[in-house]
Amino acid sequence: MEVSVPGLWKAILQQEFEQPYFAELQAFVEDEYAHQRCYPSKREVFAAFEHCSFDKIKVVIIGQDPYHGEGQANGLCFSVKEGIALPPSLVNIFKELERDLGVPMRVSGNLEQWAEQGVLLLNATLTVRSGEAGSHQKRGWERFTDAVIQRISAEREGVVFLLWGSFAKKKGLKIDRTKHLVLEAGHPSPLSANRGLWFGHHPFSLTNAYLKGLGKAEIKW
């Protein structure tokens, strides 16, 4: 597995890349992609970093696994490739966006437009075996993405962290809330949304209000 991250990210995370656990992770991922169908494609594993520069981060959204269906995952959490049917969680994200800011329901689930504006769409685990949710968990990815979150928390200021669901909330426990805005809600999955834990928490308008208060450009969701 080639680590294809832009120069600034590489400098920020070089210490992680040199750790023994990361070498073990690379070997595991290489073997999986050689013998199993895995997602996203190799060239998209680090897409979240390629689309959102460290010095441009305004918002961090934390997901869990990439989608494990054919042609879905594009390396950005909750995002799918053009022409792919919207997964249920993404449908609920767009429904909340429509309720919150009046943005009409989108046909495309490709969230690259968000990423290019400074939204880091980070999955906790960056790869997955086809049809097997969680199959690449506990192999080192979580340690790596914990380090990413901690570096953002320590070295940036005024970032909005959107933590959706218990997994993301645990992932964000070490964020410095004295210098960043952390907005928590239930997961956008139908199970959570149907229990009243998702709709109505206004993450998009609250994010933009915070960014505007800091003199930053709002996200065009």
mmCIF file of C-alpha atoms in Angstrom:
data_model
loop_
_atom_site.group_PDB
_atom_site.id
_atom_site.type_symbol
_atom_site.label_atom_id
_atom_site.label_comp_id
_atom_site.label_asym_id
_atom_site.label_seq_id
_atom_site.Cartn_x
_atom_site.Cartn_y
_atom_site.Cartn_z
ATOM 1 C CA MET A 1 0.000 0.000 0.000
ATOM 2 C CA GLU A 2 1.561 3.221 -1.166
ATOM 3 C CA VAL A 3 0.971 6.176 1.135
ATOM 4 C CA SER A 4 -0.193 8.883 -1.255
ATOM 5 C CA VAL A 5 -0.821 11.967 0.844
ATOM 6 C CA PRO A 6 0.107 15.568 -0.073
ATOM 7 C CA GLY A 7 3.335 17.059 1.258
ATOM 8 C CA LEU A 8 1.935 18.945 4.249
ATOM 9 C CA TRP A 9 -0.047 15.943 5.457
ATOM 10 C CA LYS A 10 3.030 13.777 4.959
ATOM 11 C CA ALA A 11 5.122 16.090 7.132
ATOM 12 C CA ILE A 12 2.412 16.212 9.813
ATOM 13 C CA LEU A 13 1.984 12.430 9.906
ATOM 14 C CA GLN A 14 5.510 11.252 9.120
ATOM 15 C CA GLN A 15 5.999 10.025 12.667
ATOM 16 C CA GLU A 16 3.013 7.692 12.278
ATOM 17 C CA PHE A 17 4.210 6.381 8.944
ATOM 18 C CA GLU A 18 7.491 5.371 10.575
ATOM 19 C CA GLN A 19 5.880 3.401 13.407
ATOM 20 C CA PRO A 20 6.071 -0.438 13.368
ATOM 21 C CA TYR A 21 2.279 -0.712 13.564
ATOM 22 C CA PHE A 22 1.932 1.207 10.311
ATOM 23 C CA ALA A 23 4.322 -1.130 8.505
ATOM 24 C CA GLU A 24 2.215 -4.057 9.739
ATOM 25 C CA LEU A 25 -0.920 -2.281 8.567
ATOM 26 C CA GLN A 26 0.575 -1.688 5.129
ATOM 27 C CA ALA A 27 1.505 -5.362 4.803
ATOM 28 C CA PHE A 28 -1.991 -6.446 5.834
ATOM 29 C CA VAL A 29 -3.692 -4.089 3.373
ATOM 30 C CA GLU A 30 -1.385 -5.148 0.528
ATOM 31 C CA ASP A 31 -2.197 -8.802 1.172
ATOM 32 C CA GLU A 32 -5.924 -8.124 1.361
ATOM 33 C CA TYR A 33 -5.986 -6.188 -1.919
ATOM 34 C CA ALA A 34 -3.900 -8.918 -3.576
ATOM 35 C CA HIS A 35 -6.221 -11.761 -2.548
ATOM 36 C CA GLN A 36 -9.633 -10.195 -1.859
ATOM 37 C CA ARG A 37 -11.878 -7.612 -3.427
ATOM 38 C CA CYS A 38 -11.515 -4.518 -1.250
ATOM 39 C CA TYR A 39 -12.752 -0.950 -1.227
ATOM 40 C CA PRO A 40 -12.087 1.811 -2.008
ATOM 41 C CA SER A 41 -9.645 1.412 -4.891
ATOM 42 C CA LYS A 42 -6.002 1.605 -3.863
ATOM 43 C CA ARG A 43 -5.616 5.061 -5.358
ATOM 44 C CA GLU A 44 -8.553 6.351 -3.270
ATOM 45 C CA VAL A 45 -7.541 5.017 0.145
ATOM 46 C CA PHE A 46 -6.137 8.409 1.182
ATOM 47 C CA ALA A 47 -8.612 10.501 -0.832
ATOM 48 C CA ALA A 48 -9.803 12.400 2.259
ATOM 49 C CA PHE A 49 -6.313 13.888 2.631
ATOM 50 C CA GLU A 50 -5.878 14.576 -1.070
ATOM 51 C CA HIS A 51 -9.107 16.591 -1.276
ATOM 52 C CA CYS A 52 -8.666 18.532 1.964
ATOM 53 C CA SER A 53 -5.342 20.135 2.882
ATOM 54 C CA PHE A 54 -4.318 20.211 6.547
ATOM 55 C CA ASP A 55 -4.011 23.989 6.577
ATOM 56 C CA LYS A 56 -7.452 24.447 4.980
ATOM 57 C CA ILE A 57 -9.491 22.246 7.354
ATOM 58 C CA LYS A 58 -12.654 23.915 8.628
ATOM 59 C CA VAL A 59 -14.783 20.887 9.472
ATOM 60 C CA VAL A 60 -14.104 17.244 10.319
ATOM 61 C CA ILE A 61 -16.779 14.581 9.871
ATOM 62 C CA ILE A 62 -15.883 11.177 11.290
ATOM 63 C CA GLY A 63 -17.271 7.978 9.785
ATOM 64 C CA GLN A 64 -16.551 4.362 10.633
ATOM 65 C CA ASP A 65 -15.910 2.090 7.615
ATOM 66 C CA PRO A 66 -15.917 2.674 3.870
ATOM 67 C CA TYR A 67 -18.995 1.353 2.096
ATOM 68 C CA HIS A 68 -18.437 -2.299 1.206
ATOM 69 C CA GLY A 69 -20.686 -2.566 -1.855
ATOM 70 C CA GLU A 70 -19.531 -2.615 -5.466
ATOM 71 C CA GLY A 71 -18.584 0.829 -6.767
ATOM 72 C CA GLN A 72 -19.749 2.766 -3.704
ATOM 73 C CA ALA A 73 -16.707 3.918 -1.708
ATOM 74 C CA ASN A 74 -14.584 6.804 -2.967
ATOM 75 C CA GLY A 75 -12.368 7.320 0.090
ATOM 76 C CA LEU A 76 -14.533 10.010 1.724
ATOM 77 C CA CYS A 77 -16.790 9.089 4.632
ATOM 78 C CA PHE A 78 -20.533 8.936 3.845
ATOM 79 C CA SER A 79 -19.727 9.772 0.199
ATOM 80 C CA VAL A 80 -20.358 7.583 -2.837
ATOM 81 C CA LYS A 81 -19.241 7.789 -6.439
ATOM 82 C CA GLU A 82 -21.271 9.539 -9.113
ATOM 83 C CA GLY A 83 -24.203 7.510 -10.406
ATOM 84 C CA ILE A 84 -24.428 5.308 -7.313
ATOM 85 C CA ALA A 85 -27.723 5.117 -5.430
ATOM 86 C CA LEU A 86 -27.688 7.086 -2.178
ATOM 87 C CA PRO A 87 -27.147 4.875 0.890
ATOM 88 C CA PRO A 88 -29.779 5.310 3.648
ATOM 89 C CA SER A 89 -27.470 7.266 5.980
ATOM 90 C CA LEU A 90 -26.600 9.723 3.232
ATOM 91 C CA VAL A 91 -30.286 10.153 2.386
ATOM 92 C CA ASN A 92 -30.883 11.162 6.015
ATOM 93 C CA ILE A 93 -27.909 13.545 5.960
ATOM 94 C CA PHE A 94 -29.395 15.269 2.913
ATOM 95 C CA LYS A 95 -32.854 15.334 4.523
ATOM 96 C CA GLU A 96 -31.415 17.090 7.574
ATOM 97 C CA LEU A 97 -29.548 19.485 5.290
ATOM 98 C CA GLU A 98 -32.817 20.319 3.534
ATOM 99 C CA ARG A 99 -34.592 20.898 6.859
ATOM 100 C CA ASP A 100 -31.698 22.886 8.270
ATOM 101 C CA LEU A 101 -30.685 25.134 5.379
ATOM 102 C CA GLY A 102 -33.336 24.529 2.730
ATOM 103 C CA VAL A 103 -30.850 22.851 0.383
ATOM 104 C CA PRO A 104 -32.882 20.662 -2.017
ATOM 105 C CA MET A 105 -32.317 16.906 -1.863
ATOM 106 C CA ARG A 106 -29.305 16.006 -3.935
ATOM 107 C CA VAL A 107 -29.190 13.311 -6.591
ATOM 108 C CA SER A 108 -25.419 12.844 -6.387
ATOM 109 C CA GLY A 109 -23.894 11.391 -3.243
ATOM 110 C CA ASN A 110 -20.360 12.432 -4.177
ATOM 111 C CA LEU A 111 -19.197 14.776 -1.405
ATOM 112 C CA GLU A 112 -15.944 15.900 -3.031
ATOM 113 C CA GLN A 113 -17.427 19.406 -3.252
ATOM 114 C CA TRP A 114 -17.544 19.519 0.555
ATOM 115 C CA ALA A 115 -13.996 18.198 0.874
ATOM 116 C CA GLU A 116 -12.621 20.806 -1.526
ATOM 117 C CA GLN A 117 -14.031 23.534 0.753
ATOM 118 C CA GLY A 118 -12.215 22.255 3.835
ATOM 119 C CA VAL A 119 -14.395 19.416 5.114
ATOM 120 C CA LEU A 120 -12.226 16.438 6.070
ATOM 121 C CA LEU A 121 -14.409 13.369 5.494
ATOM 122 C CA LEU A 122 -12.465 10.864 7.581
ATOM 123 C CA ASN A 123 -13.367 7.241 8.143
ATOM 124 C CA ALA A 124 -11.856 5.609 11.236
ATOM 125 C CA THR A 125 -10.902 2.631 9.064
ATOM 126 C CA LEU A 126 -9.807 3.481 5.542
ATOM 127 C CA THR A 127 -10.280 0.109 3.832
ATOM 128 C CA VAL A 128 -12.741 -2.790 3.918
ATOM 129 C CA ARG A 129 -13.245 -6.192 2.308
ATOM 130 C CA SER A 130 -16.135 -6.434 -0.140
ATOM 131 C CA GLY A 131 -19.393 -7.337 1.579
ATOM 132 C CA GLU A 132 -17.792 -7.585 5.019
ATOM 133 C CA ALA A 133 -18.386 -4.528 7.173
ATOM 134 C CA GLY A 134 -15.670 -4.050 9.790
ATOM 135 C CA SER A 135 -13.339 -6.575 8.187
ATOM 136 C CA HIS A 136 -10.313 -4.243 8.357
ATOM 137 C CA GLN A 137 -10.936 -2.925 11.838
ATOM 138 C CA LYS A 138 -8.398 -3.405 14.643
ATOM 139 C CA ARG A 139 -5.496 -3.709 12.209
ATOM 140 C CA GLY A 140 -3.983 -0.288 12.833
ATOM 141 C CA TRP A 141 -6.224 2.122 10.972
ATOM 142 C CA GLU A 142 -7.911 3.307 14.166
ATOM 143 C CA ARG A 143 -4.575 4.208 15.738
ATOM 144 C CA PHE A 144 -3.599 6.108 12.616
ATOM 145 C CA THR A 145 -6.839 8.085 12.378
ATOM 146 C CA ASP A 146 -6.738 8.805 16.127
ATOM 147 C CA ALA A 147 -3.373 10.425 15.486
ATOM 148 C CA VAL A 148 -4.858 12.459 12.614
ATOM 149 C CA ILE A 149 -7.624 13.791 14.869
ATOM 150 C CA GLN A 150 -5.195 14.572 17.689
ATOM 151 C CA ARG A 151 -2.872 16.492 15.364
ATOM 152 C CA ILE A 152 -5.752 18.559 14.019
ATOM 153 C CA SER A 153 -6.933 19.249 17.561
ATOM 154 C CA ALA A 154 -3.460 20.252 18.742
ATOM 155 C CA GLU A 155 -2.189 22.235 15.756
ATOM 156 C CA ARG A 156 -5.302 23.922 14.377
ATOM 157 C CA GLU A 157 -7.858 26.247 15.961
ATOM 158 C CA GLY A 158 -11.524 26.894 15.297
ATOM 159 C CA VAL A 159 -12.323 23.594 13.589
ATOM 160 C CA VAL A 160 -15.845 22.159 13.754
ATOM 161 C CA PHE A 161 -15.963 18.442 14.570
ATOM 162 C CA LEU A 162 -19.232 16.707 13.668
ATOM 163 C CA LEU A 163 -19.506 13.501 15.702
ATOM 164 C CA TRP A 164 -22.466 11.409 14.591
ATOM 165 C CA GLY A 165 -23.184 8.267 16.603
ATOM 166 C CA SER A 166 -21.500 6.644 19.593
ATOM 167 C CA PHE A 167 -18.505 5.442 17.586
ATOM 168 C CA ALA A 168 -17.641 8.937 16.367
ATOM 169 C CA LYS A 169 -18.227 10.409 19.832
ATOM 170 C CA LYS A 170 -15.720 7.990 21.350
ATOM 171 C CA LYS A 171 -13.311 8.759 18.539
ATOM 172 C CA GLY A 172 -13.510 12.449 19.422
ATOM 173 C CA LEU A 173 -12.995 12.195 23.173
ATOM 174 C CA LYS A 174 -9.525 13.796 23.059
ATOM 175 C CA ILE A 175 -10.490 16.830 20.973
ATOM 176 C CA ASP A 176 -9.625 20.083 22.762
ATOM 177 C CA ARG A 177 -13.074 21.637 23.153
ATOM 178 C CA THR A 178 -11.659 24.903 24.447
ATOM 179 C CA LYS A 179 -10.380 25.762 20.949
ATOM 180 C CA HIS A 180 -12.749 23.838 18.661
ATOM 181 C CA LEU A 181 -16.518 23.399 18.281
ATOM 182 C CA VAL A 182 -17.739 19.831 18.773
ATOM 183 C CA LEU A 183 -21.315 19.063 17.672
ATOM 184 C CA GLU A 184 -22.642 15.642 18.610
ATOM 185 C CA ALA A 185 -25.749 13.814 17.417
ATOM 186 C CA GLY A 186 -27.032 10.334 16.778
ATOM 187 C CA HIS A 187 -25.908 8.469 13.686
ATOM 188 C CA PRO A 188 -27.800 9.316 10.474
ATOM 189 C CA SER A 189 -28.623 5.642 9.898
ATOM 190 C CA PRO A 190 -32.367 4.827 9.698
ATOM 191 C CA LEU A 191 -32.207 2.949 13.016
ATOM 192 C CA SER A 192 -30.895 5.986 14.875
ATOM 193 C CA ALA A 193 -32.953 8.504 12.902
ATOM 194 C CA ASN A 194 -36.170 6.607 13.530
ATOM 195 C CA ARG A 195 -35.472 6.763 17.265
ATOM 196 C CA GLY A 196 -35.347 10.550 17.104
ATOM 197 C CA LEU A 197 -31.569 10.807 17.510
ATOM 198 C CA TRP A 198 -30.692 12.410 14.184
ATOM 199 C CA PHE A 199 -33.153 14.918 12.762
ATOM 200 C CA GLY A 200 -33.423 18.451 14.070
ATOM 201 C CA HIS A 201 -29.942 19.104 15.496
ATOM 202 C CA HIS A 202 -29.010 21.634 12.761
ATOM 203 C CA PRO A 203 -25.340 20.674 12.240
ATOM 204 C CA PHE A 204 -24.943 22.583 8.990
ATOM 205 C CA SER A 205 -26.343 25.945 10.092
ATOM 206 C CA LEU A 206 -24.528 25.760 13.451
ATOM 207 C CA THR A 207 -21.275 24.980 11.644
ATOM 208 C CA ASN A 208 -21.666 27.916 9.296
ATOM 209 C CA ALA A 209 -22.621 30.290 12.110
ATOM 210 C CA TYR A 210 -19.465 29.320 13.991
ATOM 211 C CA LEU A 211 -17.253 29.714 10.926
ATOM 212 C CA LYS A 212 -18.830 33.077 10.124
ATOM 213 C CA GLY A 213 -18.197 34.212 13.699
ATOM 214 C CA LEU A 214 -14.513 33.455 13.188
ATOM 215 C CA GLY A 215 -14.439 35.416 9.947
ATOM 216 C CA LYS A 216 -14.129 32.296 7.816
ATOM 217 C CA ALA A 217 -16.052 31.521 4.642
ATOM 218 C CA GLU A 218 -19.092 29.365 5.254
ATOM 219 C CA ILE A 219 -19.382 25.903 3.701
ATOM 220 C CA LYS A 220 -21.628 25.718 0.644
ATOM 221 C CA TRP A 221 -23.334 22.508 1.641
#
